Each structure stands twice: as C-alpha cells, then as structure tokens.
C-alpha cells in the first residue's frame, strides 16, 4: 500500500461476526448524525474523507480493497434508524446541485439518509420550485446551511456556452446559466460563475431566505466539486 493510502478497516478483515460486533447501533434521534459545530466545516470534513478514498480507488485495486475504501468513506458508521426516519427528517445542510449522475451529495459528503436536503437540476440553477423547497428547508426544518455546488465538466454549462439549437424546455433551463456567463470565461470559470450566480439568486428572489440570512439563521455558500480529485472547494 502506498504511503498515505487508507488503511483497510478492521471491519472487513475479521469476517462477519467481527463486523457485527463493531457495527455501531442505529440512531433513534433524527439529528444523531449531525456533525458537531459549524455545518459548512462538517460538510468539508466529510468531503475530505470521501476524496481520500476516491483518489485511492483506481486500476489495480482489488475488489476487497475497493470495498474497504468504500466503507472508509462512511467510517463514522452513523445511521439513523428507518423507524425514526419514517416519522420525520432533520437535515443539517441543504444542497443545490446538478442532476449529473456523478454529483450525488450523499456520496461526496459521506452522508446517510435523513442528513442532506437536496434540490437537484441540470446546471444547479436557482429555479422557482427549487427556491420554494429551500424556503421550506430553512423556515420549517431550520436547516442552517445552503451550499450551491457546481462541478467540473458540467454539461449544462457547456450547452449554455454553445449555440446549438435545443428544445424549448432546455432553452428555458439554460436561461439562468446564460445570464451568469461572462465573455472570455473558460468552462471552469463559467461553472464557478454559474454557482455564484445561483447562490446570489436565492436571496434576491426569496424574501424568506433573505431574512433568514440577515438574521443569521442560514448561511449560503457556493462551491466547486472536482470529479477527478473528489474535492469540494469553496468559491467565496
Ligand atoms: Zn452538471
């Protein structure tokens, strides 16, 4: 194993009975898996765990080691009991992210069911129904953080930069992305600009979110997810 690579968790080394003995108990409280302290730091810490395992996954990795790396993404092993989840949710962060199959928030933030409230659409736009969903997340569920997440190689932003004819619905979808474009932007700059633009739209178009931000009840940030490294970096 290369220096700095993740150690294979003992969980997989000892067989099923050892794994059962080490398995943490299910959490019956809806916020039992919420990281202590700042939600943004919590997301970034979780992403570090993901990206470390993500970078170690590659050609030549045995199926056993691959499975161990995947387990290490969730090494905290926190899981809320389904019976508790059937009664309600208490997410600790909200994401506005792309519909792209490579940008699954639970995966890149090592989170389980009931932890992350999500609005997903191609190009991670701040569209009306998405903003309304976030109003519910902040006003009713008291989610303290909204992170707008752009990502490397975003096809929606690429399409917005091109001038090929699209369906009327796709043209509508790309309008806010085109509004965020600056001349001379390369793809990565356009993706970052689009995430910043979407984050700014949230408080511009929602009085609820604007007030919550002013009162310190919610923090709104934008970030960039690099698929190759698995790393999330803040944009502002
Ligand atoms: Zn995308």
Coordinates of C-alpha atoms and ligand atoms in Angstrom, one line a residue:
X1 CA 0.0 0.0 0.0
X2 CA 1.3 3.4 -0.9
X3 CA 2.2 5.9 1.8
X4 CA -0.8 7.9 2.7
X5 CA -3.2 5.4 1.4
X6 CA -6.1 4.4 3.6
X7 CA -5.7 1.5 5.9
X8 CA -8.1 -1.3 5.3
X9 CA -10.7 -1.1 8.1
X10 CA -10.6 -4.0 10.5
X11 CA -14.3 -4.3 9.8
X12 CA -13.6 -6.3 6.7
X13 CA -10.6 -8.2 8.0
X14 CA -12.4 -10.1 10.8
X15 CA -15.3 -11.7 8.9
X16 CA -19.0 -11.2 9.5
X17 CA -19.0 -11.8 13.3
X18 CA -16.3 -9.2 14.0
X19 CA -18.1 -6.8 11.7
X20 CA -21.3 -7.3 13.6
X21 CA -19.5 -6.8 16.9
X22 CA -18.1 -3.5 15.7
X23 CA -21.3 -2.2 14.0
X24 CA -22.5 0.9 15.7
X25 CA -26.0 0.9 16.9
X26 CA -28.7 2.6 14.9
X27 CA -29.5 6.1 16.0
X28 CA -33.0 6.8 17.0
X29 CA -32.6 10.6 17.2
X30 CA -33.1 12.4 13.8
X31 CA -30.1 14.6 14.4
X32 CA -27.7 12.0 15.8
X33 CA -25.5 12.0 12.7
X34 CA -25.3 15.8 12.5
X35 CA -21.6 16.9 12.8
X36 CA -20.9 19.0 15.9
X37 CA -20.2 22.7 15.3
X38 CA -20.4 24.5 12.0
X39 CA -22.3 22.8 9.3
X40 CA -20.0 24.1 6.5
X41 CA -17.0 22.7 8.2
X42 CA -18.9 19.5 8.7
X43 CA -19.5 19.2 5.0
X44 CA -15.9 19.9 4.1
X45 CA -14.6 17.4 6.7
X46 CA -16.9 14.7 5.3
X47 CA -15.8 15.5 1.8
X48 CA -12.1 15.1 2.8
X49 CA -13.0 11.6 3.9
X50 CA -14.7 10.9 0.6
X51 CA -12.0 12.4 -1.6
X52 CA -9.2 10.5 0.2
X53 CA -10.9 7.2 -0.6
X54 CA -12.0 8.3 -4.0
X55 CA -8.4 9.1 -5.0
X56 CA -7.2 5.7 -3.8
X57 CA -9.8 3.9 -5.9
X58 CA -8.4 3.1 -9.3
X59 CA -7.0 0.5 -11.6
X60 CA -5.2 -2.4 -9.9
X61 CA -7.3 -2.1 -6.7
X62 CA -8.6 -5.5 -5.7
X63 CA -12.3 -5.9 -5.1
X64 CA -11.7 -6.5 -1.4
X65 CA -9.6 -3.3 -1.1
X66 CA -12.2 -1.4 -3.2
X67 CA -14.9 -2.4 -0.8
X68 CA -12.8 -1.4 2.2
X69 CA -12.2 2.0 0.6
X70 CA -15.9 2.4 0.1
X71 CA -16.6 1.5 3.7
X72 CA -13.9 4.0 4.8
X73 CA -16.0 6.8 3.1
X74 CA -18.6 6.1 5.8
X75 CA -16.2 5.1 8.6
X76 CA -18.2 7.0 11.2
X77 CA -20.9 4.5 10.6
X78 CA -23.6 6.8 11.7
X79 CA -27.0 5.7 10.6
X80 CA -30.4 6.9 11.6
X81 CA -32.9 4.2 12.3
X82 CA -35.5 3.8 9.5
X83 CA -38.3 3.8 12.1
X84 CA -37.2 7.3 13.2
X85 CA -36.9 8.4 9.6
X86 CA -40.4 7.2 8.9
X87 CA -41.6 9.8 11.4
X88 CA -39.7 12.8 10.1
X89 CA -36.4 14.5 9.0
X90 CA -33.9 16.9 10.5
X91 CA -31.3 17.5 7.8
X92 CA -28.3 19.6 8.8
X93 CA -27.4 21.0 5.3
X94 CA -29.1 21.8 2.1
X95 CA -27.5 21.3 -1.4
X96 CA -28.4 22.8 -4.7
X97 CA -26.6 20.5 -7.1
X98 CA -26.6 19.3 -10.7
X99 CA -28.7 16.4 -11.9
X100 CA -25.4 14.9 -13.2
X101 CA -25.0 11.2 -12.1
X102 CA -21.5 11.9 -10.8
X103 CA -22.6 14.6 -8.3
X104 CA -24.6 12.6 -5.7
X105 CA -24.4 14.6 -2.5
X106 CA -24.7 11.7 -0.1
X107 CA -21.7 10.1 -1.9
X108 CA -19.4 13.1 -1.9
X109 CA -20.3 14.2 1.6
X110 CA -20.3 10.7 3.1
X111 CA -23.8 11.1 4.4
X112 CA -26.7 8.8 5.1
X113 CA -30.4 9.0 4.7
X114 CA -32.0 12.0 6.5
X115 CA -28.9 14.2 6.6
X116 CA -28.9 16.3 3.4
X117 CA -31.8 18.2 2.0
X118 CA -31.4 18.4 -1.8
X119 CA -32.5 20.4 -4.8
X120 CA -31.1 18.9 -8.0
X121 CA -31.4 20.1 -11.6
X122 CA -29.1 20.1 -14.6
X123 CA -26.8 23.1 -14.1
X124 CA -27.7 23.6 -10.4
X125 CA -29.9 26.6 -11.1
X126 CA -31.9 28.5 -8.6
X127 CA -35.3 27.8 -10.2
X128 CA -38.6 28.8 -8.6
X129 CA -39.7 25.4 -7.3
X130 CA -36.2 24.7 -6.0
X131 CA -36.1 28.0 -4.1
X132 CA -39.5 27.3 -2.7
X133 CA -38.2 23.9 -1.5
X134 CA -35.3 25.7 0.2
X135 CA -37.7 28.1 1.9
X136 CA -39.3 25.0 3.4
X137 CA -35.9 23.6 4.4
X138 CA -34.9 26.8 6.2
X139 CA -38.2 28.1 7.6
X140 CA -39.7 24.8 8.7
X141 CA -36.8 22.3 9.0
X142 CA -34.4 25.0 10.3
X143 CA -31.5 23.9 8.0
X144 CA -28.6 26.2 8.8
X145 CA -26.7 26.0 5.5
X146 CA -27.4 26.0 1.8
X147 CA -24.5 25.1 -0.5
X148 CA -24.8 25.6 -4.2
X149 CA -22.5 23.1 -5.8
X150 CA -21.1 23.4 -9.4
X151 CA -18.9 20.7 -10.7
X152 CA -16.2 20.0 -13.2
X153 CA -17.2 19.2 -16.8
X154 CA -20.8 20.3 -16.3
X155 CA -22.8 19.5 -19.5
X156 CA -25.5 22.1 -18.8
X157 CA -23.0 24.9 -18.6
X158 CA -21.2 23.6 -21.7
X159 CA -24.6 23.6 -23.5
X160 CA -25.3 27.2 -22.3
X161 CA -21.9 28.3 -23.8
X162 CA -22.7 26.7 -27.1
X163 CA -25.2 27.9 -29.7
X164 CA -26.7 24.6 -30.9
X165 CA -30.5 24.5 -31.2
X166 CA -32.2 22.8 -28.2
X167 CA -35.8 22.0 -27.3
X168 CA -37.9 24.9 -25.8
X169 CA -37.7 23.4 -22.3
X170 CA -34.0 23.0 -22.5
X171 CA -33.6 26.6 -23.7
X172 CA -35.6 27.7 -20.6
X173 CA -33.4 25.6 -18.4
X174 CA -30.3 27.3 -19.7
X175 CA -31.5 30.9 -19.4
X176 CA -30.2 31.5 -15.9
X177 CA -26.9 29.9 -16.8
X178 CA -26.5 32.1 -19.8
X179 CA -27.4 35.1 -17.6
X180 CA -24.4 34.2 -15.4
X181 CA -21.8 33.9 -18.3
X182 CA -19.1 36.5 -18.7
X183 CA -17.3 36.9 -22.0
X184 CA -13.9 35.3 -22.1
X185 CA -14.9 32.7 -19.4
X186 CA -13.5 29.2 -20.0
X187 CA -15.7 26.3 -18.9
X188 CA -14.4 26.1 -15.3
X189 CA -14.8 29.9 -14.9
X190 CA -18.3 29.6 -16.3
X191 CA -19.2 26.8 -14.0
X192 CA -17.9 28.7 -11.0
X193 CA -19.7 31.9 -12.1
X194 CA -22.9 30.0 -12.5
X195 CA -22.7 28.5 -9.0
X196 CA -22.1 32.0 -7.5
X197 CA -24.9 33.5 -9.6
X198 CA -27.4 30.8 -8.4
X199 CA -26.3 31.3 -4.8
X200 CA -27.0 35.1 -5.2
X201 CA -30.4 34.4 -6.8
X202 CA -31.6 32.6 -3.7
X203 CA -31.8 35.7 -1.5
X204 CA -32.6 38.0 -4.4
X205 CA -35.7 36.1 -5.2
X206 CA -36.8 34.8 -1.8
X207 CA -37.8 37.2 1.0
X208 CA -37.8 34.2 3.4
X209 CA -34.2 33.2 2.6
X210 CA -33.0 36.9 2.6
X211 CA -34.5 37.4 6.0
X212 CA -33.1 34.1 7.3
X213 CA -29.6 35.1 6.1
X214 CA -29.9 38.6 7.6
X215 CA -30.9 37.0 11.0
X216 CA -28.0 34.6 10.9
X217 CA -30.4 31.6 10.6
X218 CA -28.9 30.3 7.4
X219 CA -25.5 30.6 5.7
X220 CA -25.5 30.5 1.9
X221 CA -22.3 29.5 0.0
X222 CA -21.2 28.3 -3.4
X223 CA -18.6 25.6 -4.1
X224 CA -17.0 23.6 -6.9
X225 CA -16.8 19.8 -7.0
X226 CA -13.9 18.4 -9.0
X227 CA -14.8 14.9 -10.2
X228 CA -11.3 13.7 -10.7
X229 CA -10.0 14.5 -7.2
X230 CA -13.3 14.2 -5.5
X231 CA -12.6 17.5 -3.7
X232 CA -15.1 20.3 -3.0
X233 CA -13.6 23.8 -2.7
X234 CA -15.5 26.9 -1.6
X235 CA -15.9 29.7 -4.1
X236 CA -16.5 32.6 -1.8
Ligands
LIG1 ZN1 -23.7 19.5 -14.4

